[in-house]
Coordinates of C-alpha atoms and ligand atoms in Angstrom, one line a residue:
M892 CA 11.4 114.4 -40.0
N893 CA 7.8 114.8 -40.9
I894 CA 6.7 118.0 -39.3
G895 CA 3.0 118.7 -38.6
I896 CA 2.1 122.4 -38.6
V897 CA -1.1 123.7 -37.2
G898 CA -2.2 126.5 -39.5
G899 CA -1.5 127.2 -43.2
G900 CA -0.9 130.9 -43.7
Q901 CA 2.2 132.7 -44.7
L902 CA 4.0 131.8 -41.5
G903 CA 3.5 128.1 -42.3
Q904 CA 4.6 128.7 -45.8
M905 CA 7.9 130.3 -44.8
L906 CA 8.5 127.7 -42.1
A907 CA 8.1 125.0 -44.7
H908 CA 10.2 126.8 -47.2
A909 CA 13.0 126.8 -44.6
G910 CA 12.4 123.2 -43.4
L911 CA 12.2 121.7 -46.9
K912 CA 15.8 123.0 -47.5
L913 CA 16.8 121.1 -44.3
G914 CA 15.4 117.9 -45.7
H915 CA 12.1 117.8 -43.7
S916 CA 8.6 117.1 -45.0
F917 CA 5.4 118.9 -43.9
K918 CA 1.8 118.2 -43.1
F919 CA -0.6 121.1 -42.4
L920 CA -3.8 121.3 -40.5
V921 CA -5.9 124.1 -41.9
P922 CA -9.6 125.2 -41.7
Q923 CA -11.9 125.0 -44.7
G924 CA -11.2 127.6 -47.3
E925 CA -8.1 129.2 -48.8
C926 CA -4.6 128.4 -47.5
C927 CA -1.2 129.1 -49.0
V928 CA 0.7 126.0 -48.2
E929 CA -0.5 123.5 -50.9
A930 CA 2.8 123.4 -52.7
F931 CA 4.7 122.7 -49.5
G932 CA 3.2 119.4 -48.2
E933 CA 0.1 117.5 -47.4
V934 CA -2.9 119.6 -46.4
I935 CA -5.5 118.3 -44.0
R936 CA -8.6 120.5 -44.0
G937 CA -11.6 120.6 -41.6
D938 CA -12.9 121.3 -38.2
F939 CA -10.1 121.5 -35.6
T940 CA -12.4 119.9 -33.0
D941 CA -13.0 116.8 -35.1
T942 CA -11.0 114.0 -33.3
K943 CA -11.0 111.8 -36.5
L944 CA -9.5 114.6 -38.5
L945 CA -6.8 115.2 -35.8
R946 CA -5.9 111.5 -35.9
E947 CA -5.6 111.7 -39.7
F948 CA -3.4 114.8 -39.4
A949 CA -1.2 113.1 -36.7
R950 CA -0.6 110.0 -38.9
G951 CA 3.1 109.9 -39.7
V952 CA 4.0 113.1 -38.0
D953 CA 7.2 113.1 -35.9
V954 CA 6.8 116.5 -34.3
F955 CA 4.2 119.2 -34.2
T956 CA 4.4 122.9 -34.1
F957 CA 1.9 125.8 -34.7
E958 CA 2.0 128.9 -36.8
W959 CA -1.1 130.3 -35.2
E960 CA -1.9 130.0 -31.4
N961 CA -5.6 131.0 -31.5
V962 CA -6.9 127.5 -32.1
P963 CA -8.8 125.5 -29.5
Q964 CA -6.5 124.6 -26.6
A965 CA -8.0 121.1 -26.7
T966 CA -6.8 120.6 -30.3
L967 CA -3.2 121.4 -29.3
E968 CA -3.4 119.1 -26.3
A969 CA -5.0 116.3 -28.2
L970 CA -2.3 116.5 -30.9
S971 CA 0.5 116.4 -28.3
G972 CA -0.8 113.0 -27.3
F973 CA 0.3 111.7 -30.7
A974 CA 3.8 113.3 -31.0
P975 CA 5.7 116.0 -29.1
M976 CA 4.5 119.6 -29.8
R977 CA 7.2 122.3 -29.7
P978 CA 6.6 124.8 -28.2
S979 CA 4.3 122.9 -25.9
P980 CA 0.5 123.6 -25.7
A981 CA 1.1 125.3 -22.3
C982 CA 3.2 128.0 -24.1
A983 CA 0.2 128.8 -26.4
K984 CA -2.1 128.9 -23.5
V985 CA -0.3 131.8 -21.8
A986 CA -0.5 133.8 -24.9
K987 CA -4.2 133.2 -25.5
D988 CA -5.4 135.2 -22.5
R989 CA -4.1 138.8 -22.2
I990 CA -4.6 138.7 -18.4
Q991 CA -2.6 135.5 -17.9
E992 CA 0.0 136.9 -20.3
K993 CA 0.4 140.2 -18.3
K994 CA 0.7 138.2 -15.0
F995 CA 3.3 136.0 -16.6
F996 CA 5.3 139.0 -17.8
Q997 CA 5.2 140.5 -14.3
A998 CA 6.4 137.2 -12.7
A999 CA 9.4 137.3 -15.0
G1000 CA 10.3 140.8 -14.0
L1001 CA 8.9 142.8 -17.0
N1002 CA 6.9 146.0 -16.7
V1003 CA 3.3 146.1 -17.8
Q1004 CA 0.8 148.9 -18.1
K1005 CA -2.0 149.1 -15.5
F1006 CA -4.7 146.6 -16.3
A1007 CA -8.0 145.1 -14.9
A1008 CA -10.2 142.3 -16.0
V1009 CA -13.7 143.2 -17.4
S1010 CA -15.8 140.0 -17.4
C1011 CA -19.2 141.8 -17.3
E1012 CA -20.7 145.2 -17.4
A1013 CA -20.6 145.5 -13.6
D1014 CA -16.7 145.3 -13.7
L1015 CA -16.4 148.4 -16.0
A1016 CA -16.6 151.2 -13.3
S1017 CA -14.0 149.7 -11.0
A1018 CA -11.7 148.8 -13.9
L1019 CA -11.9 152.4 -15.2
E1020 CA -11.2 153.7 -11.8
H1021 CA -8.1 151.5 -11.4
V1022 CA -6.7 152.0 -14.9
G1023 CA -7.7 155.6 -15.7
L1024 CA -8.2 157.3 -19.1
P1025 CA -7.3 157.1 -21.9
A1026 CA -7.5 153.3 -21.9
M1027 CA -7.7 150.3 -24.3
L1028 CA -10.4 147.8 -23.9
K1029 CA -9.4 144.5 -25.6
T1030 CA -10.8 141.0 -25.8
R1031 CA -8.8 138.7 -23.6
G1032 CA -8.5 136.2 -26.4
Q1033 CA -8.6 135.9 -30.2
G1034 CA -7.1 139.4 -30.8
Y1035 CA -4.6 140.0 -33.5
D1036 CA -3.5 142.8 -35.9
G1037 CA -5.4 145.3 -33.7
K1038 CA -8.7 143.4 -34.0
G1039 CA -10.9 143.1 -30.9
Q1040 CA -9.8 146.4 -29.3
R1041 CA -11.3 149.9 -28.7
R1042 CA -9.7 153.0 -27.4
I1043 CA -11.7 154.7 -24.6
T1044 CA -11.3 158.4 -23.9
D1045 CA -14.6 159.0 -22.2
S1046 CA -15.9 156.7 -19.4
A1047 CA -19.5 157.4 -20.5
R1048 CA -18.7 155.5 -23.7
A1049 CA -17.0 152.5 -22.1
L1050 CA -20.2 150.4 -22.1
E1051 CA -20.7 151.0 -25.8
A1052 CA -17.1 149.8 -26.5
F1053 CA -17.7 146.7 -24.4
E1054 CA -20.9 146.0 -26.3
Q1055 CA -19.1 146.5 -29.6
L1056 CA -16.7 143.7 -28.5
A1057 CA -19.8 141.5 -28.0
N1058 CA -19.6 141.6 -24.2
V1059 CA -16.9 138.9 -24.2
P1060 CA -14.4 138.7 -21.4
C1061 CA -12.0 141.7 -21.8
I1062 CA -9.0 143.4 -20.3
L1063 CA -8.9 147.2 -19.7
E1064 CA -5.4 148.5 -19.9
S1065 CA -4.0 152.0 -19.8
F1066 CA -3.2 153.6 -23.1
V1067 CA 0.6 154.0 -23.3
A1068 CA 1.9 157.2 -24.8
F1069 CA 5.0 155.4 -26.2
D1070 CA 7.8 156.9 -28.1
F1071 CA 8.3 153.8 -30.2
E1072 CA 7.6 150.1 -30.3
I1073 CA 10.0 147.2 -30.5
S1074 CA 9.9 143.4 -30.5
L1075 CA 12.4 141.0 -29.1
I1076 CA 12.7 137.7 -30.9
A1077 CA 14.4 134.8 -29.3
V1078 CA 14.9 131.2 -30.0
R1079 CA 15.5 128.4 -27.5
G1080 CA 16.3 124.9 -28.3
Y1081 CA 17.9 121.7 -27.0
H1082 CA 20.0 119.6 -29.2
I1083 CA 21.3 116.1 -28.8
G1084 CA 24.9 116.2 -29.7
A1085 CA 28.1 118.0 -28.9
T1086 CA 28.4 121.2 -26.8
A1087 CA 30.8 123.9 -27.9
S1088 CA 33.5 122.0 -25.9
G1089 CA 32.7 118.8 -27.7
A1090 CA 31.1 117.1 -24.7
T1091 CA 27.9 115.2 -25.3
I1092 CA 24.9 116.8 -23.6
K1093 CA 22.5 114.0 -24.0
S1094 CA 21.1 113.1 -20.6
A1095 CA 22.0 109.5 -19.5
T1096 CA 18.6 108.9 -18.0
S1097 CA 16.2 110.1 -20.6
N1098 CA 15.9 111.2 -24.2
A1099 CA 15.6 114.8 -23.1
P1100 CA 18.9 116.6 -23.7
S1101 CA 20.2 118.4 -20.6
A1102 CA 21.1 121.9 -21.8
A1103 CA 19.3 124.5 -23.8
T1104 CA 20.6 127.4 -25.8
I1105 CA 18.9 130.8 -26.2
Y1106 CA 19.8 133.3 -28.9
F1107 CA 18.3 136.7 -29.4
Y1108 CA 17.9 138.5 -32.7
P1109 CA 18.7 142.3 -32.5
P1110 CA 15.7 144.4 -31.3
C1111 CA 13.3 145.2 -34.1
L1112 CA 11.7 148.7 -34.4
N1113 CA 8.0 148.2 -35.4
Q1114 CA 5.7 150.8 -36.9
H1115 CA 2.0 149.9 -37.1
V1116 CA -0.8 151.4 -39.3
N1117 CA -4.4 150.8 -38.1
G1118 CA -3.1 148.2 -35.6
I1119 CA -1.3 146.2 -38.4
L1120 CA 2.4 146.0 -38.6
H1121 CA 3.6 148.2 -41.5
K1122 CA 7.3 148.4 -41.2
T1123 CA 10.1 146.7 -39.2
S1124 CA 13.6 148.2 -39.1
V1125 CA 16.6 146.4 -37.7
P1126 CA 18.5 147.0 -35.5
A1127 CA 16.2 149.2 -33.5
E1128 CA 18.2 152.1 -32.2
G1129 CA 17.7 154.1 -29.1
V1130 CA 17.1 151.3 -26.6
L1131 CA 19.4 151.7 -23.5
P1132 CA 21.8 148.8 -23.5
E1133 CA 21.4 148.0 -19.8
L1134 CA 17.6 148.0 -20.1
L1135 CA 17.8 145.8 -23.2
E1136 CA 20.0 143.4 -21.2
H1137 CA 17.7 143.3 -18.3
T1138 CA 14.7 142.7 -20.6
Q1139 CA 16.4 140.0 -22.5
A1140 CA 17.2 138.2 -19.2
A1141 CA 13.5 138.4 -18.3
V1142 CA 12.5 137.0 -21.7
A1143 CA 15.0 134.2 -21.3
K1144 CA 13.6 133.5 -17.8
M1145 CA 10.1 133.2 -19.4
M1146 CA 11.4 130.7 -21.9
E1147 CA 13.1 128.7 -19.1
T1148 CA 9.9 128.7 -17.0
L1149 CA 7.9 127.4 -20.0
D1150 CA 10.7 125.0 -21.1
Y1151 CA 10.1 126.7 -24.4
E1152 CA 11.4 125.2 -27.7
G1153 CA 11.2 127.4 -30.8
I1154 CA 10.9 131.1 -31.6
L1155 CA 9.2 133.4 -29.2
C1156 CA 8.4 137.1 -29.9
V1157 CA 7.6 139.7 -27.2
E1158 CA 6.4 143.1 -28.2
F1159 CA 7.2 146.2 -26.1
F1160 CA 6.2 149.9 -25.9
V1161 CA 9.3 152.1 -25.3
R1162 CA 8.8 155.3 -23.3
N1163 CA 11.5 157.9 -22.7
T1164 CA 10.6 159.7 -19.4
P1165 CA 12.5 162.4 -17.6
T1166 CA 13.6 159.7 -15.1
G1167 CA 14.8 157.3 -17.7
Q1168 CA 13.6 154.8 -20.3
Q1169 CA 10.9 152.3 -19.7
L1170 CA 10.1 149.1 -21.7
I1171 CA 6.5 148.0 -21.2
A1172 CA 5.6 144.4 -22.3
N1173 CA 2.5 144.5 -24.5
E1174 CA 2.0 140.9 -25.8
M1175 CA 3.8 137.8 -26.8
A1176 CA 3.5 135.5 -29.8
P1177 CA 4.6 131.9 -29.2
R1178 CA 5.7 131.4 -32.8
V1179 CA 7.5 133.0 -35.7
H1180 CA 6.5 136.6 -36.0
N1181 CA 5.9 139.2 -38.7
S1182 CA 8.5 141.5 -37.2
G1183 CA 11.1 138.7 -37.8
H1184 CA 10.5 138.3 -41.6
W1185 CA 13.5 140.5 -42.3
S1186 CA 15.7 137.7 -40.9
I1187 CA 15.3 135.6 -44.1
E1188 CA 17.6 137.9 -46.0
G1189 CA 19.0 140.0 -43.1
A1190 CA 20.3 137.4 -40.7
V1191 CA 22.8 134.5 -40.8
T1192 CA 19.9 132.2 -39.8
S1193 CA 16.3 133.2 -40.3
Q1194 CA 13.7 132.9 -37.6
F1195 CA 12.0 130.2 -39.7
T1196 CA 15.2 128.1 -40.0
N1197 CA 15.9 128.5 -36.3
H1198 CA 12.4 127.5 -35.4
I1199 CA 12.7 124.3 -37.4
L1200 CA 16.1 123.6 -35.9
A1201 CA 14.7 124.1 -32.4
V1202 CA 11.6 121.9 -32.9
T1203 CA 13.7 119.1 -34.5
R1204 CA 16.3 119.5 -31.7
Q1205 CA 19.2 120.4 -34.0
P1206 CA 21.9 123.0 -33.1
L1207 CA 20.6 126.5 -33.5
G1208 CA 22.0 128.9 -36.1
S1209 CA 23.6 132.3 -35.5
T1210 CA 21.2 135.2 -35.1
A1211 CA 23.8 137.7 -36.2
T1212 CA 22.8 140.2 -38.9
H1213 CA 24.4 140.9 -42.3
A1214 CA 23.6 144.6 -42.3
K1215 CA 20.7 147.0 -41.6
A1216 CA 17.4 145.6 -42.8
V1217 CA 14.0 147.0 -43.4
M1218 CA 10.8 145.0 -43.9
I1219 CA 7.6 146.5 -45.2
N1220 CA 4.3 144.5 -45.3
L1221 CA 2.2 144.5 -48.4
V1222 CA -1.3 144.8 -47.0
G1223 CA -4.5 144.6 -49.1
T1224 CA -2.9 145.1 -52.5
I1225 CA 0.4 144.4 -54.2
P1226 CA 1.9 147.7 -55.4
L1227 CA 2.0 148.1 -59.2
S1228 CA 5.8 148.4 -59.1
L1229 CA 6.0 144.8 -58.0
E1230 CA 3.2 143.5 -60.3
A1231 CA 5.1 145.0 -63.2
P1232 CA 8.7 144.4 -62.1
E1233 CA 10.0 145.5 -65.5
N1234 CA 9.5 149.0 -64.0
I1235 CA 12.4 148.3 -61.7
N1236 CA 16.0 148.0 -62.7
A1237 CA 16.0 144.2 -63.0
H1238 CA 14.0 141.4 -61.8
L1239 CA 14.1 137.6 -61.5
L1240 CA 11.3 135.3 -60.7
V1241 CA 12.7 132.6 -58.6
K1242 CA 11.3 129.1 -59.0
E1243 CA 12.8 126.8 -56.5
S1244 CA 12.4 123.0 -56.4
I1245 CA 12.8 121.7 -52.9
G1246 CA 11.8 118.1 -52.3
A1247 CA 8.4 117.6 -53.8
A1248 CA 7.5 121.3 -53.8
T1249 CA 8.1 123.7 -56.6
V1250 CA 8.0 127.2 -55.1
A1251 CA 7.4 130.2 -57.2
R1252 CA 6.9 132.9 -54.7
T1253 CA 9.9 135.2 -54.6
V1254 CA 10.6 138.1 -56.8
V1255 CA 14.2 139.2 -56.3
V1256 CA 14.7 142.8 -57.2
D1257 CA 18.2 143.6 -58.0
T1258 CA 18.7 147.3 -57.6
H1259 CA 22.3 147.3 -59.0
E1260 CA 23.6 148.9 -55.9
Q1261 CA 26.6 147.2 -54.4
N1262 CA 25.9 145.0 -51.4
Q1263 CA 22.3 146.1 -51.4
N1264 CA 19.3 144.1 -52.3
V1265 CA 15.5 144.0 -52.0
T1266 CA 13.5 140.9 -52.0
A1267 CA 9.7 140.7 -52.4
H1268 CA 7.8 137.8 -51.0
I1269 CA 4.4 137.3 -52.5
Y1270 CA 2.4 134.7 -50.5
G1271 CA -0.1 133.9 -53.3
K1272 CA -3.2 134.8 -51.2
S1273 CA -6.2 136.5 -52.9
P1274 CA -6.3 140.3 -52.2
R1275 CA -8.7 141.6 -49.5
P1276 CA -8.6 144.9 -47.6
G1277 CA -6.4 144.5 -44.5
R1278 CA -5.0 141.1 -45.6
K1279 CA -1.2 140.5 -45.5
L1280 CA -0.4 139.5 -49.1
G1281 CA 3.4 139.7 -49.0
H1282 CA 6.3 141.7 -47.7
I1283 CA 9.5 143.2 -49.0
T1284 CA 12.9 143.2 -47.3
A1285 CA 15.7 145.6 -48.1
V1286 CA 19.2 144.8 -46.7
G1287 CA 22.1 147.2 -46.7
E1288 CA 23.3 150.5 -45.4
N1289 CA 20.6 152.3 -47.5
A1290 CA 17.9 149.8 -46.7
P1291 CA 15.2 152.4 -45.7
R1292 CA 15.6 154.4 -48.9
L1293 CA 15.8 151.3 -51.0
A1294 CA 12.7 149.8 -49.6
E1295 CA 10.6 153.0 -50.3
S1296 CA 12.0 153.4 -53.8
V1297 CA 11.1 149.8 -54.8
L1298 CA 7.5 150.3 -53.4
N1299 CA 7.0 153.5 -55.2
G1300 CA 8.3 152.2 -58.5
Ligands
AMP117 P1 -1.9 144.5 -29.9 O1 -3.0 143.7 -30.6 O2 -2.0 144.6 -28.4 O3 -0.5 144.2 -30.4 O4 -2.1 146.0 -30.5 C1 -1.8 146.4 -31.8 C2 -1.2 147.8 -31.8 O5 -2.2 148.8 -31.2 C3 0.0 148.0 -30.9 O6 1.2 147.5 -31.6 C4 0.0 149.5 -30.6 O7 0.5 150.2 -31.7 C5 -1.5 149.7 -30.4 N1 -1.8 149.5 -29.0 C6 -2.3 148.4 -28.4 N2 -2.4 148.5 -27.1 C7 -2.0 149.8 -26.8 C8 -1.9 150.5 -25.5 N3 -2.3 150.0 -24.4 N4 -1.4 151.8 -25.6 C9 -1.1 152.3 -26.8 N5 -1.1 151.7 -28.0 C10 -1.6 150.4 -28.0

């Protein structure tokens, strides 16, 4: 299939890397400026509201998906008039507004922290009264990697925070004194073909298959630095099994409600209280997610492969893990130890030829420890403070120690 991806960052790169191996081809819609998908398919550059450009992008595309949801809703809706978009534009819409998102979580049976809408200065006092202090003021839309948010500890400074966020519509939510943060990553997909029992599940009356499958990856433990994901460790330990089961059922319900196709990530704060453990849903990403990068080496089927399988309506792959995994983001700079891999025991620059693309992006670091490995993914983006330039994943019983040792040379 020819797959059209809206966006051209590292998520698009890794989706295409997985999809080329499955025999698909790719077309990308990206804004003007640098992108990191040129080697992976045809790149259409320009203004996402330009209908002529959208038509050009849509030409020859069998199915669309997106690696970035914060694009104009009208763009996603216009594209879905040319070919199916999976997940649908409605799934992106929920995640674009933090108030709608919280209400959606609640409707599915998930806990959320106290929150109130702040549309103008006059809303601040009542919102502060409802939510209490400390609180977080966040823009309702366009926030990512901790951008567009201010912590408020003193109500006298709330207006200043609102002004710093340019007086755009905001949400005020209580600051959660969490013990740790996790994400749940799930994939839902239909496939036209045989069920486990061998029966065909294709509906007799339409092209839509009649049954969907949902698989969950193990919970991911996430540590952030300055609002940006720093490290993910899998499996996250310390989540009560019955609470995890209840939460997964709620996420599955959300996916059913949205008739979701593809990877969905939901992030949670975990609080251990004297009366038990609480999982508080913070936000969702209707796409592949940074906290799932470990799955490339750490799971039987990566989040990227499963997303492609779901959007092309092929049977999903197993989300089981091989061993413990630790992923660390390379933000702002690439550590010297990776720029000069001769400092490490052994190295290998992998050049892969897949379809038309030759991909030289993966440095595999062989640490000579049995059944342990570390892989560095360098996305090929120019360095800038706070920019995600790559990540490393260590797999094996000693993954945490191994990851640190590779980074520190
Ligand atoms: P977000 O953009 O909502 O994912 O926020 C980025 C990170 O900031 C989260 O992963 C948390 O570490 C922190 N954070 C955001 N909102 C809150 C909150 N209400 N209480 C405590 N920490 C928060």
